[in-house]
Coordinates of C-alpha atoms and ligand atoms in Angstrom, one line a residue:
X1 CA 5.2 -11.4 -15.7
X2 CA 7.2 -10.6 -18.9
X3 CA 9.5 -7.8 -18.1
X4 CA 10.2 -8.8 -14.5
X5 CA 13.9 -7.8 -14.1
X6 CA 16.4 -10.6 -13.8
X7 CA 18.0 -10.4 -10.3
X8 CA 21.2 -12.3 -10.0
X9 CA 20.9 -15.1 -7.5
X10 CA 17.1 -14.9 -7.3
X11 CA 14.2 -16.5 -9.1
X12 CA 11.1 -14.4 -10.0
X13 CA 7.9 -16.1 -8.6
X14 CA 5.2 -13.4 -8.6
X15 CA 4.2 -10.0 -9.9
X16 CA 2.1 -7.3 -8.4
X17 CA 1.0 -4.2 -10.3
X18 CA 4.3 -2.4 -9.7
X19 CA 6.4 -4.9 -7.6
X20 CA 8.0 -8.3 -8.1
X21 CA 8.6 -11.1 -5.7
X22 CA 11.6 -13.4 -5.8
X23 CA 13.0 -16.4 -4.0
X24 CA 16.6 -17.5 -3.9
X25 CA 17.6 -19.2 -7.1
X26 CA 18.4 -22.3 -5.1
X27 CA 14.8 -22.7 -4.0
X28 CA 11.8 -23.8 -6.1
X29 CA 9.0 -21.6 -4.6
X30 CA 7.9 -19.5 -1.7
X31 CA 7.0 -22.6 0.3
X32 CA 10.6 -23.8 0.3
X33 CA 12.3 -20.4 0.8
X34 CA 13.9 -19.0 4.0
X35 CA 14.1 -15.5 2.5
X36 CA 12.2 -13.5 0.0
X37 CA 12.9 -10.3 -2.0
X38 CA 10.3 -7.8 -2.7
X39 CA 11.5 -5.5 -5.5
X40 CA 9.6 -2.2 -6.2
X41 CA 9.6 -1.0 -9.8
X42 CA 9.4 2.6 -10.9
X43 CA 6.0 1.8 -12.6
X44 CA 3.0 3.8 -11.5
X45 CA -0.5 2.4 -11.9
X46 CA -3.8 4.2 -12.3
X47 CA -7.3 2.9 -13.1
X48 CA -5.8 -0.7 -13.0
X49 CA -3.3 0.2 -15.8
X50 CA 0.5 0.2 -15.4
X51 CA 1.3 3.6 -17.0
X52 CA 4.2 4.5 -19.2
X53 CA 6.8 5.7 -18.8
X54 CA 8.0 4.7 -15.3
X55 CA 8.6 7.5 -12.7
X56 CA 12.3 7.7 -12.1
X57 CA 13.1 6.9 -8.4
X58 CA 9.6 5.8 -7.4
X59 CA 10.6 2.3 -6.4
X60 CA 13.4 3.5 -4.2
X61 CA 11.3 6.3 -2.6
X62 CA 8.4 3.9 -1.8
X63 CA 10.8 1.4 -0.4
X64 CA 12.2 4.1 1.8
X65 CA 8.7 4.9 3.0
X66 CA 8.1 1.2 4.0
X67 CA 11.4 1.1 5.8
X68 CA 10.6 4.4 7.6
X69 CA 7.3 3.1 8.8
X70 CA 8.7 -0.3 9.8
X71 CA 11.2 1.7 12.0
X72 CA 8.6 4.1 13.4
X73 CA 6.4 1.2 14.2
X74 CA 9.2 -0.8 15.8
X75 CA 6.8 -2.1 18.5
X76 CA 4.9 -4.1 15.9
X77 CA 6.6 -7.4 14.7
X78 CA 7.3 -7.1 10.9
X79 CA 8.7 -9.4 8.2
X80 CA 12.0 -7.6 7.6
X81 CA 15.0 -9.8 7.9
X82 CA 18.1 -8.5 9.7
X83 CA 21.4 -9.1 7.8
X84 CA 22.1 -12.1 10.1
X85 CA 18.9 -13.7 8.9
X86 CA 19.9 -13.6 5.3
X87 CA 22.1 -15.8 3.1
X88 CA 21.4 -14.7 -0.4
X89 CA 23.1 -11.4 -1.4
X90 CA 20.9 -8.7 -2.9
X91 CA 22.5 -7.1 -6.0
X92 CA 23.4 -3.4 -5.7
X93 CA 21.2 -2.8 -8.8
X94 CA 18.0 -3.4 -6.8
X95 CA 19.1 -3.1 -3.2
X96 CA 17.7 0.5 -2.7
X97 CA 14.3 -0.5 -4.0
X98 CA 14.0 -3.9 -2.4
X99 CA 13.1 -5.5 0.9
X100 CA 14.7 -8.7 2.2
X101 CA 12.0 -10.4 4.1
X102 CA 11.1 -13.6 5.9
X103 CA 8.5 -15.9 4.3
X104 CA 5.2 -15.9 6.2
X105 CA 2.0 -17.8 6.0
X106 CA 0.0 -14.8 4.7
X107 CA -3.6 -14.2 5.8
X108 CA -6.0 -13.9 2.8
X109 CA -7.2 -10.6 4.1
X110 CA -6.5 -7.1 3.0
X111 CA -6.6 -5.2 6.3
X112 CA -8.0 -1.8 5.2
X113 CA -8.3 1.0 7.7
X114 CA -10.1 4.2 6.9
X115 CA -9.7 7.4 8.8
X116 CA -11.6 9.4 6.2
X117 CA -14.6 8.8 4.0
X118 CA -13.4 8.6 0.4
X119 CA -13.2 6.2 -2.7
X120 CA -15.1 3.0 -2.5
X121 CA -16.0 3.8 1.1
X122 CA -17.7 7.0 0.1
X123 CA -19.5 5.2 -2.7
X124 CA -20.7 2.4 -0.3
X125 CA -21.7 5.0 2.3
X126 CA -23.9 6.9 -0.2
X127 CA -25.7 3.6 -1.0
X128 CA -26.1 2.1 2.5
X129 CA -25.0 4.6 5.1
X130 CA -22.3 2.1 6.1
X131 CA -19.0 0.7 4.9
X132 CA -18.3 -3.0 5.1
X133 CA -21.1 -3.3 7.6
X134 CA -19.8 -0.5 9.8
X135 CA -22.7 1.9 10.4
X136 CA -21.7 5.6 10.1
X137 CA -23.4 8.8 11.2
X138 CA -25.8 10.3 8.7
X139 CA -24.9 13.5 6.8
X140 CA -21.2 12.8 6.1
X141 CA -19.6 14.3 3.0
X142 CA -17.0 13.0 0.6
X143 CA -13.6 13.3 2.2
X144 CA -14.9 13.9 5.8
X145 CA -12.7 12.7 8.6
X146 CA -14.5 9.8 10.3
X147 CA -15.4 10.1 14.0
X148 CA -12.9 7.3 14.5
X149 CA -10.9 5.1 12.1
X150 CA -12.8 2.1 10.9
X151 CA -11.6 -1.4 9.9
X152 CA -13.0 -2.4 6.5
X153 CA -11.3 -5.6 5.4
X154 CA -11.3 -7.1 1.9
X155 CA -10.8 -10.6 0.7
X156 CA -7.4 -10.8 -1.1
X157 CA -8.4 -11.6 -4.7
X158 CA -6.1 -13.5 -7.0
X159 CA -3.6 -11.4 -9.0
X160 CA -5.4 -9.1 -11.5
X161 CA -8.8 -9.3 -9.8
X162 CA -10.4 -6.7 -7.6
X163 CA -10.4 -7.4 -3.8
X164 CA -13.9 -7.9 -2.4
X165 CA -15.0 -5.8 0.6
X166 CA -16.1 -8.2 3.3
X167 CA -17.5 -7.9 6.9
X168 CA -15.5 -8.5 10.0
X169 CA -17.7 -11.6 10.6
X170 CA -16.6 -13.0 7.2
X171 CA -12.9 -12.5 8.2
X172 CA -13.7 -14.6 11.3
X173 CA -14.9 -17.4 9.1
X174 CA -11.8 -17.1 6.9
X175 CA -9.1 -17.0 9.6
X176 CA -10.9 -17.8 12.9
X177 CA -12.2 -15.4 15.6
X178 CA -8.9 -14.9 17.5
X179 CA -6.8 -14.1 14.4
X180 CA -9.6 -11.9 12.9
X181 CA -9.6 -9.8 16.1
X182 CA -5.8 -9.6 16.1
X183 CA -5.7 -8.4 12.5
X184 CA -8.4 -5.8 13.2
X185 CA -6.8 -4.6 16.4
X186 CA -3.3 -4.4 15.0
X187 CA -4.5 -2.6 11.8
X188 CA -6.4 0.0 13.8
X189 CA -3.5 0.6 16.2
X190 CA -0.9 0.8 13.5
X191 CA -3.0 3.2 11.4
X192 CA -3.7 5.5 14.3
X193 CA -0.1 5.6 15.4
X194 CA 1.1 6.3 11.8
X195 CA -1.7 8.8 11.1
X196 CA -0.7 10.8 14.2
X197 CA 3.0 10.9 13.2
X198 CA 2.2 11.9 9.6
X199 CA -0.3 14.7 10.7
X200 CA 2.4 16.2 13.0
X201 CA 4.4 16.5 9.7
X202 CA 1.6 18.1 7.7
X203 CA 0.5 15.0 5.9
X204 CA -2.9 13.2 6.2
X205 CA -3.1 9.4 5.8
X206 CA -6.7 9.1 4.7
X207 CA -6.7 5.3 4.5
X208 CA -4.3 2.4 4.1
X209 CA -4.1 -1.4 3.5
X210 CA -2.0 -3.8 5.6
X211 CA -1.2 -7.4 5.0
X212 CA -0.1 -9.8 7.8
X213 CA 1.3 -13.3 8.0
X214 CA 2.4 -15.8 10.6
X215 CA 6.1 -16.7 11.0
X216 CA 7.5 -20.2 11.7
X217 CA 7.0 -19.6 15.4
X218 CA 3.3 -18.6 15.0
X219 CA 3.9 -14.9 15.6
X220 CA 1.7 -12.6 13.5
X221 CA 3.9 -10.0 11.7
X222 CA 3.0 -7.1 9.5
X223 CA 4.2 -7.8 6.0
X224 CA 4.2 -6.5 2.4
X225 CA 4.7 -2.8 1.9
X226 CA 3.6 -0.6 4.7
X227 CA 2.0 2.8 4.5
X228 CA 3.4 3.6 1.1
X229 CA 1.6 6.0 -1.2
X230 CA 0.7 2.9 -3.3
X231 CA -1.0 1.2 -0.4
X232 CA -2.4 4.4 1.2
X233 CA -4.0 7.7 0.4
X234 CA -1.8 10.5 1.3
X235 CA -3.1 14.1 1.3
X236 CA -1.5 17.4 2.1
X237 CA -2.9 18.5 5.4
X238 CA -3.0 22.3 4.6
X239 CA -4.7 21.6 1.2
X240 CA -7.2 19.3 3.0
X241 CA -8.1 22.0 5.6
X242 CA -8.5 24.6 2.9
X243 CA -11.1 22.4 1.2
X244 CA -9.1 20.3 -1.3
X245 CA -10.4 17.0 0.2
X246 CA -9.5 14.2 -2.1
X247 CA -6.4 15.2 -4.1
X248 CA -3.8 12.4 -3.7
X249 CA -0.4 13.8 -2.6
X250 CA 1.5 11.9 -5.3
X251 CA -1.0 10.5 -7.9
X252 CA -3.2 13.6 -8.5
X253 CA -0.9 15.1 -11.1
X254 CA -1.2 11.9 -13.2
X255 CA -4.9 11.5 -12.5
X256 CA -5.6 15.1 -13.6
X257 CA -3.6 14.8 -16.8
X258 CA -5.3 11.5 -17.7
X259 CA -8.7 13.0 -17.0
X260 CA -7.9 15.7 -19.6
X261 CA -6.2 13.5 -22.1
X262 CA -7.8 10.0 -22.0
X263 CA -11.5 9.0 -22.3
X264 CA -10.9 5.8 -20.4
X265 CA -11.2 3.6 -23.5
X266 CA -8.3 1.5 -24.7
X267 CA -5.0 1.9 -23.0
X268 CA -3.9 5.2 -21.4
X269 CA -1.6 7.5 -23.3
X270 CA 2.1 7.8 -22.5
X271 CA 2.6 10.4 -19.8
X272 CA 4.5 13.6 -21.0
X273 CA 7.9 14.3 -19.4
X274 CA 6.5 17.3 -17.5
X275 CA 4.0 15.1 -15.7
X276 CA 6.6 12.5 -15.0
X277 CA 9.0 15.1 -13.6
X278 CA 6.3 16.7 -11.4
X279 CA 5.2 13.4 -10.1
X280 CA 8.8 12.3 -9.2
X281 CA 9.1 15.6 -7.4
X282 CA 5.9 14.9 -5.3
X283 CA 7.3 11.5 -4.3
X284 CA 10.5 13.2 -3.1
X285 CA 8.5 15.9 -1.3
X286 CA 6.5 13.3 0.6
X287 CA 9.7 11.6 1.8
X288 CA 11.1 14.9 2.8
X289 CA 7.9 16.0 4.6
X290 CA 7.8 12.8 6.6
X291 CA 11.6 12.8 7.3
X292 CA 11.8 9.3 5.8
Ligands
PZK1 N1 5.4 -9.4 1.8 C1 5.3 -10.6 1.9 C2 5.3 -12.0 1.9 C3 5.9 -12.7 3.0 N2 6.7 -12.0 3.9 N3 5.8 -14.0 3.0 C4 5.2 -14.7 2.1 N4 4.5 -14.1 1.1 C5 4.5 -12.8 1.0 C6 3.8 -12.2 -0.2 C7 3.2 -13.0 -1.2 N5 2.6 -12.1 -2.1 N6 2.8 -10.9 -1.6 C8 2.3 -9.6 -2.3 C9 3.3 -9.4 -3.5 C10 3.0 -10.0 -4.7 C11 3.8 -9.7 -5.8 C12 4.9 -8.9 -5.7 C13 5.2 -8.4 -4.5 F1 6.3 -7.6 -4.4 C14 4.4 -8.6 -3.4 C15 3.6 -10.9 -0.5

């Protein structure tokens, strides 16, 4: 991706919407690497667009969120490398917004867990009364808390394409029955543990997306970013209980401004300073609320 920052000692190999993936400059690609670097930018995306300008501090704050959750969920093997497992230094310029991780053989499954009925899940429920083949009770409303969290996987689409919701049975075809069950069980357990911790701190995690991979010893580890407000829907619990059932903790300011200033044709307008500043404050507030 043009514009990926040059990171001394590292070679850029892949771009996400708002993050970059690097291997040590001495290796050719991910397959030959013994360590990777995930660098989070300050870019914010909405409606599949990377918006301008970046939100100062976002990359560092979301990296802190992932680190916080990796620590809270210490009982789940993850892909973070300890300093003894690394050989390539991480430049100070990106250290606070990057994660030094071990290369895994990634499963091609986006492991989505939904605790609340919202977004594409609500849309599918309105059509079919179910989400990804999971039947739900009749009469649910947008934003309702589900009787219990549901696992609604998606097939990991190539960069720039939309992931495709698939059934659990399809994940069994993709990765085998045993691993499909492990991904499901791990995802549901991690979501439930994190959602309970967040709710104690006044924050609802409505849904989230995990990625997993296998390490060289065959152990399944949780990977990528974990429970960030880019991979999850975070709501304010008090606002939710008072009827505001779908406002994103961090992105709603941007969404509301775009709704009032952009007709969804062409590229979105540049965000005004006031929206940038209020959004940056919301990211900081989320970190403070969680104690991350
Ligand atoms: N995490 C992780 C990971 C790992 N531990 N081992 C092997 N591959 C990956 C891996 C491959 N793609 N992505 C997503 C991605 C794309 C672009 C930029 C990003 F920051 C992130 C993650």
